[in-house]
Amino acid sequence: MSTKKRPQQNKGKPKFEEEKITTAAFVLCHPFDSTLSPISKEFPPCLFPLCNIPVLFYNLHWLHTNGIEKIYIVCQDSHEKIIQKYIKEWQETITVKSIEILPVSKRNYQINSIGDSIRWIHSSSSIVLNFQNCVIIPGTLVTNVPLKQILSQHEKRVKKPNKGKGKPVLTTIFTQ
């Protein structure tokens, strides 16, 4: 009989807690309105070119420069392959390494708004919710808002005790 000890496993502590990410981002490449149809049925608006570069890559660059560690791209299942193809083609220029595409089947869930997206993210079994903060942006957003500042202000608000009030859960930013 061998007297070797087995390596101890972390009992009672889920694996994802060890790998907790500070901030994750969800890029919603799911077209909410039909103003761009029939084009948006075959080609997602997040891949429409702006100065010959798909808008999605402006988003990915902005999120990366603001310190986002994990990016999820939420799209229709019919758009998954084309988005994957573009990401592979542009892989050299994308400095973000942790990108995951999350297709949403119209048969299983209909996303018509950002609220629907939040409900789907929360209820989806394909996403491990192992992050402290979450940024949700539309796939057609082009901005240079300093996200790091906003995230640090949000974290201060969450940590700050409010007498008689609940903790803030959401910070919404509107730009013109």
CSV table of N, CA, C and O in Angstrom, one decimal, residues 112-173:
chain,number,residue,atom,x,y,z
A,112,ASN,N,-35.0,42.1,-27.1
A,112,ASN,CA,-35.5,43.3,-27.8
A,112,ASN,C,-35.0,44.6,-27.2
A,112,ASN,O,-35.3,45.7,-27.7
A,113,SER,N,-34.3,44.5,-26.1
A,113,SER,CA,-33.8,45.7,-25.3
A,113,SER,C,-32.6,45.3,-24.5
A,113,SER,O,-32.3,44.2,-24.3
A,114,ILE,N,-32.1,46.4,-23.9
A,114,ILE,CA,-30.9,46.1,-23.0
A,114,ILE,C,-31.4,45.4,-21.7
A,114,ILE,O,-30.7,44.5,-21.2
A,115,GLY,N,-32.7,45.7,-21.3
A,115,GLY,CA,-33.2,45.0,-20.1
A,115,GLY,C,-33.3,43.5,-20.4
A,115,GLY,O,-33.0,42.6,-19.6
A,116,ASP,N,-33.8,43.1,-21.6
A,116,ASP,CA,-33.8,41.7,-22.0
A,116,ASP,C,-32.4,41.1,-22.0
A,116,ASP,O,-32.3,39.9,-21.6
A,117,SER,N,-31.5,41.9,-22.4
A,117,SER,CA,-30.1,41.4,-22.4
A,117,SER,C,-29.6,41.1,-21.0
A,117,SER,O,-29.0,40.1,-20.8
A,118,ILE,N,-29.9,42.0,-20.1
A,118,ILE,CA,-29.5,41.8,-18.7
A,118,ILE,C,-30.1,40.6,-18.1
A,118,ILE,O,-29.5,39.8,-17.5
A,119,ARG,N,-31.4,40.4,-18.4
A,119,ARG,CA,-32.1,39.2,-17.9
A,119,ARG,C,-31.5,37.9,-18.5
A,119,ARG,O,-31.3,36.9,-17.8
A,120,TRP,N,-31.2,38.0,-19.8
A,120,TRP,CA,-30.6,36.8,-20.4
A,120,TRP,C,-29.2,36.5,-19.9
A,120,TRP,O,-28.9,35.4,-19.6
A,121,ILE,N,-28.4,37.5,-19.7
A,121,ILE,CA,-27.0,37.4,-19.1
A,121,ILE,C,-27.2,36.7,-17.7
A,121,ILE,O,-26.5,35.8,-17.4
A,122,HIS,N,-28.1,37.2,-16.9
A,122,HIS,CA,-28.3,36.7,-15.5
A,122,HIS,C,-28.8,35.3,-15.5
A,122,HIS,O,-28.4,34.5,-14.6
A,123,SER,N,-29.6,34.9,-16.4
A,123,SER,CA,-30.2,33.6,-16.4
A,123,SER,C,-29.4,32.6,-17.3
A,123,SER,O,-29.7,31.4,-17.2
A,124,SER,N,-28.5,33.0,-18.1
A,124,SER,CA,-27.8,32.1,-19.0
A,124,SER,C,-26.9,31.1,-18.2
A,124,SER,O,-26.1,31.5,-17.4
A,125,SER,N,-27.0,29.9,-18.6
A,125,SER,CA,-26.1,28.9,-17.9
A,125,SER,C,-24.8,28.8,-18.6
A,125,SER,O,-23.9,28.2,-18.1
A,126,SER,N,-24.6,29.5,-19.7
A,126,SER,CA,-23.3,29.4,-20.4
A,126,SER,C,-22.3,30.5,-19.9
A,126,SER,O,-21.2,30.5,-20.3
A,127,ILE,N,-22.7,31.3,-19.0
A,127,ILE,CA,-21.9,32.4,-18.5
A,127,ILE,C,-21.6,32.1,-17.0
A,127,ILE,O,-22.5,32.0,-16.2
A,128,VAL,N,-20.3,32.1,-16.6
A,128,VAL,CA,-19.9,32.0,-15.2
A,128,VAL,C,-19.8,33.4,-14.7
A,128,VAL,O,-19.0,34.2,-15.1
A,129,LEU,N,-20.7,33.8,-13.8
A,129,LEU,CA,-20.8,35.1,-13.2
A,129,LEU,C,-19.7,35.3,-12.2
A,129,LEU,O,-19.9,35.4,-11.0
A,130,ASN,N,-18.4,35.4,-12.6
A,130,ASN,CA,-17.3,35.5,-11.7
A,130,ASN,C,-16.6,36.8,-11.8
A,130,ASN,O,-15.4,36.9,-11.8
A,131,PHE,N,-17.4,37.9,-11.9
A,131,PHE,CA,-16.8,39.2,-11.9
A,131,PHE,C,-17.5,40.1,-10.9
A,131,PHE,O,-18.6,39.9,-10.5
A,132,GLN,N,-16.8,41.2,-10.5
A,132,GLN,CA,-17.3,42.1,-9.5
A,132,GLN,C,-18.2,43.2,-10.2
A,132,GLN,O,-19.2,43.5,-9.8
A,133,ASN,N,-17.7,43.7,-11.4
A,133,ASN,CA,-18.4,44.7,-12.1
A,133,ASN,C,-18.6,44.2,-13.5
A,133,ASN,O,-17.9,43.4,-14.1
A,134,CYS,N,-19.6,44.8,-14.1
A,134,CYS,CA,-20.0,44.4,-15.5
A,134,CYS,C,-20.4,45.7,-16.3
A,134,CYS,O,-21.1,46.5,-15.8
A,135,VAL,N,-19.8,45.7,-17.5
A,135,VAL,CA,-20.1,46.8,-18.4
A,135,VAL,C,-20.9,46.3,-19.5
A,135,VAL,O,-20.5,45.2,-20.1
A,136,ILE,N,-22.0,46.9,-19.8
A,136,ILE,CA,-22.9,46.4,-21.0
A,136,ILE,C,-23.0,47.6,-21.9
A,136,ILE,O,-23.4,48.6,-21.6
A,137,ILE,N,-22.6,47.3,-23.2
A,137,ILE,CA,-22.6,48.3,-24.2
A,137,ILE,C,-23.2,47.8,-25.5
A,137,ILE,O,-23.1,46.6,-25.8
A,138,PRO,N,-23.8,48.7,-26.3
A,138,PRO,CA,-24.3,48.2,-27.6
A,138,PRO,C,-23.1,48.0,-28.5
A,138,PRO,O,-22.0,48.7,-28.4
A,139,GLY,N,-23.2,47.1,-29.5
A,139,GLY,CA,-22.1,46.8,-30.4
A,139,GLY,C,-21.8,47.9,-31.4
A,139,GLY,O,-20.8,47.8,-32.1
A,140,THR,N,-22.7,48.9,-31.5
A,140,THR,CA,-22.5,50.0,-32.4
A,140,THR,C,-21.9,51.2,-31.7
A,140,THR,O,-21.9,52.3,-32.3
A,141,LEU,N,-21.5,51.1,-30.5
A,141,LEU,CA,-21.0,52.3,-29.7
A,141,LEU,C,-19.6,52.6,-30.2
A,141,LEU,O,-18.7,51.8,-30.3
A,142,VAL,N,-19.4,53.9,-30.4
A,142,VAL,CA,-18.0,54.4,-30.6
A,142,VAL,C,-17.9,55.6,-29.6
A,142,VAL,O,-18.6,56.6,-29.7
A,143,THR,N,-16.9,55.5,-28.7
A,143,THR,CA,-16.8,56.5,-27.7
A,143,THR,C,-15.3,56.5,-27.2
A,143,THR,O,-14.5,55.6,-27.5
A,144,ASN,N,-15.0,57.6,-26.5
A,144,ASN,CA,-13.7,57.7,-25.8
A,144,ASN,C,-13.9,58.1,-24.3
A,144,ASN,O,-13.0,58.6,-23.7
A,145,VAL,N,-15.1,57.8,-23.8
A,145,VAL,CA,-15.4,58.1,-22.4
A,145,VAL,C,-14.4,57.4,-21.5
A,145,VAL,O,-14.1,56.2,-21.7
A,146,PRO,N,-13.8,58.0,-20.5
A,146,PRO,CA,-12.8,57.4,-19.6
A,146,PRO,C,-13.5,56.4,-18.7
A,146,PRO,O,-13.9,56.7,-17.6
A,147,LEU,N,-13.6,55.2,-19.1
A,147,LEU,CA,-14.3,54.1,-18.3
A,147,LEU,C,-13.7,53.8,-17.0
A,147,LEU,O,-14.4,53.5,-16.0
A,148,LYS,N,-12.3,53.9,-16.9
A,148,LYS,CA,-11.6,53.6,-15.7
A,148,LYS,C,-12.1,54.5,-14.5
A,148,LYS,O,-12.4,54.0,-13.4
A,149,GLN,N,-12.3,55.8,-14.8
A,149,GLN,CA,-12.8,56.7,-13.8
A,149,GLN,C,-14.2,56.4,-13.3
A,149,GLN,O,-14.5,56.4,-12.2
A,150,ILE,N,-15.0,56.0,-14.3
A,150,ILE,CA,-16.4,55.7,-14.0
A,150,ILE,C,-16.5,54.5,-13.1
A,150,ILE,O,-17.3,54.4,-12.2
A,151,LEU,N,-15.7,53.5,-13.5
A,151,LEU,CA,-15.7,52.2,-12.7
A,151,LEU,C,-15.2,52.4,-11.3
A,151,LEU,O,-15.8,51.9,-10.3
A,152,SER,N,-14.2,53.3,-11.1
A,152,SER,CA,-13.7,53.5,-9.8
A,152,SER,C,-14.7,54.3,-9.0
A,152,SER,O,-14.9,54.0,-7.8
A,153,GLN,N,-15.4,55.3,-9.6
A,153,GLN,CA,-16.5,56.0,-8.9
A,153,GLN,C,-17.6,55.0,-8.5
A,153,GLN,O,-18.2,55.1,-7.4
A,154,HIS,N,-18.0,54.1,-9.4
A,154,HIS,CA,-19.0,53.2,-9.1
A,154,HIS,C,-18.6,52.3,-7.9
A,154,HIS,O,-19.4,52.0,-7.0
A,155,GLU,N,-17.4,51.8,-7.9
A,155,GLU,CA,-16.9,50.9,-6.8
A,155,GLU,C,-16.9,51.7,-5.5
A,155,GLU,O,-17.3,51.1,-4.4
A,156,LYS,N,-16.6,53.0,-5.5
A,156,LYS,CA,-16.6,53.8,-4.2
A,156,LYS,C,-18.1,53.9,-3.7
A,156,LYS,O,-18.3,53.8,-2.5
A,157,ARG,N,-19.0,54.1,-4.7
A,157,ARG,CA,-20.4,54.2,-4.3
A,157,ARG,C,-20.9,52.9,-3.7
A,157,ARG,O,-21.7,52.9,-2.7
A,158,VAL,N,-20.5,51.7,-4.3
A,158,VAL,CA,-20.9,50.4,-3.8
A,158,VAL,C,-20.4,50.2,-2.4
A,158,VAL,O,-21.1,49.6,-1.5
A,159,LYS,N,-19.1,50.6,-2.1
A,159,LYS,CA,-18.5,50.3,-0.8
A,159,LYS,C,-19.0,51.3,0.2
A,159,LYS,O,-19.0,50.9,1.4
A,160,LYS,N,-19.4,52.5,-0.1
A,160,LYS,CA,-19.8,53.5,0.8
A,160,LYS,C,-21.2,53.1,1.4
A,160,LYS,O,-22.1,52.9,0.7
A,161,PRO,N,-21.2,53.1,2.8
A,161,PRO,CA,-22.5,52.7,3.4
A,161,PRO,C,-23.5,53.9,3.3
A,161,PRO,O,-23.2,55.0,3.6
A,162,ASN,N,-24.7,53.6,2.9
A,162,ASN,CA,-25.8,54.6,2.8
A,162,ASN,C,-26.8,54.3,4.0
A,162,ASN,O,-27.3,53.2,4.0
A,163,LYS,N,-27.0,55.3,4.8
A,163,LYS,CA,-27.9,55.1,6.0
A,163,LYS,C,-29.3,55.0,5.4
A,163,LYS,O,-29.8,55.9,4.8
A,164,GLY,N,-30.0,53.9,5.7
A,164,GLY,CA,-31.4,53.8,5.4
A,164,GLY,C,-31.6,53.5,3.9
A,164,GLY,O,-32.7,53.3,3.5
A,165,LYS,N,-30.6,53.4,3.1
A,165,LYS,CA,-30.7,53.1,1.7
A,165,LYS,C,-30.0,51.9,1.3
A,165,LYS,O,-29.1,51.5,1.9
A,166,GLY,N,-30.4,51.2,0.2
A,166,GLY,CA,-29.8,50.0,-0.3
A,166,GLY,C,-28.5,50.4,-1.0
A,166,GLY,O,-28.2,51.5,-1.3
A,167,LYS,N,-27.7,49.4,-1.3
A,167,LYS,CA,-26.5,49.6,-2.1
A,167,LYS,C,-26.8,49.9,-3.6
A,167,LYS,O,-27.8,49.3,-4.1
A,168,PRO,N,-26.1,50.8,-4.2
A,168,PRO,CA,-26.3,51.0,-5.6
A,168,PRO,C,-25.8,49.7,-6.4
A,168,PRO,O,-24.8,49.2,-6.1
A,169,VAL,N,-26.6,49.3,-7.4
A,169,VAL,CA,-26.2,48.2,-8.2
A,169,VAL,C,-25.8,48.6,-9.6
A,169,VAL,O,-25.2,47.8,-10.3
A,170,LEU,N,-26.3,49.7,-10.0
A,170,LEU,CA,-26.2,50.1,-11.4
A,170,LEU,C,-25.8,51.5,-11.5
A,170,LEU,O,-26.3,52.4,-10.8
A,171,THR,N,-24.8,51.8,-12.4
A,171,THR,CA,-24.5,53.1,-12.8
A,171,THR,C,-24.7,53.2,-14.3
A,171,THR,O,-24.2,52.4,-15.0
A,172,THR,N,-25.5,54.2,-14.7
A,172,THR,CA,-25.8,54.3,-16.1
A,172,THR,C,-25.2,55.6,-16.6
A,172,THR,O,-25.2,56.6,-15.9
A,173,ILE,N,-24.6,55.5,-17.8
A,173,ILE,CA,-24.0,56.7,-18.4
A,173,ILE,C,-24.7,57.0,-19.7
A,173,ILE,O,-24.9,56.2,-20.5
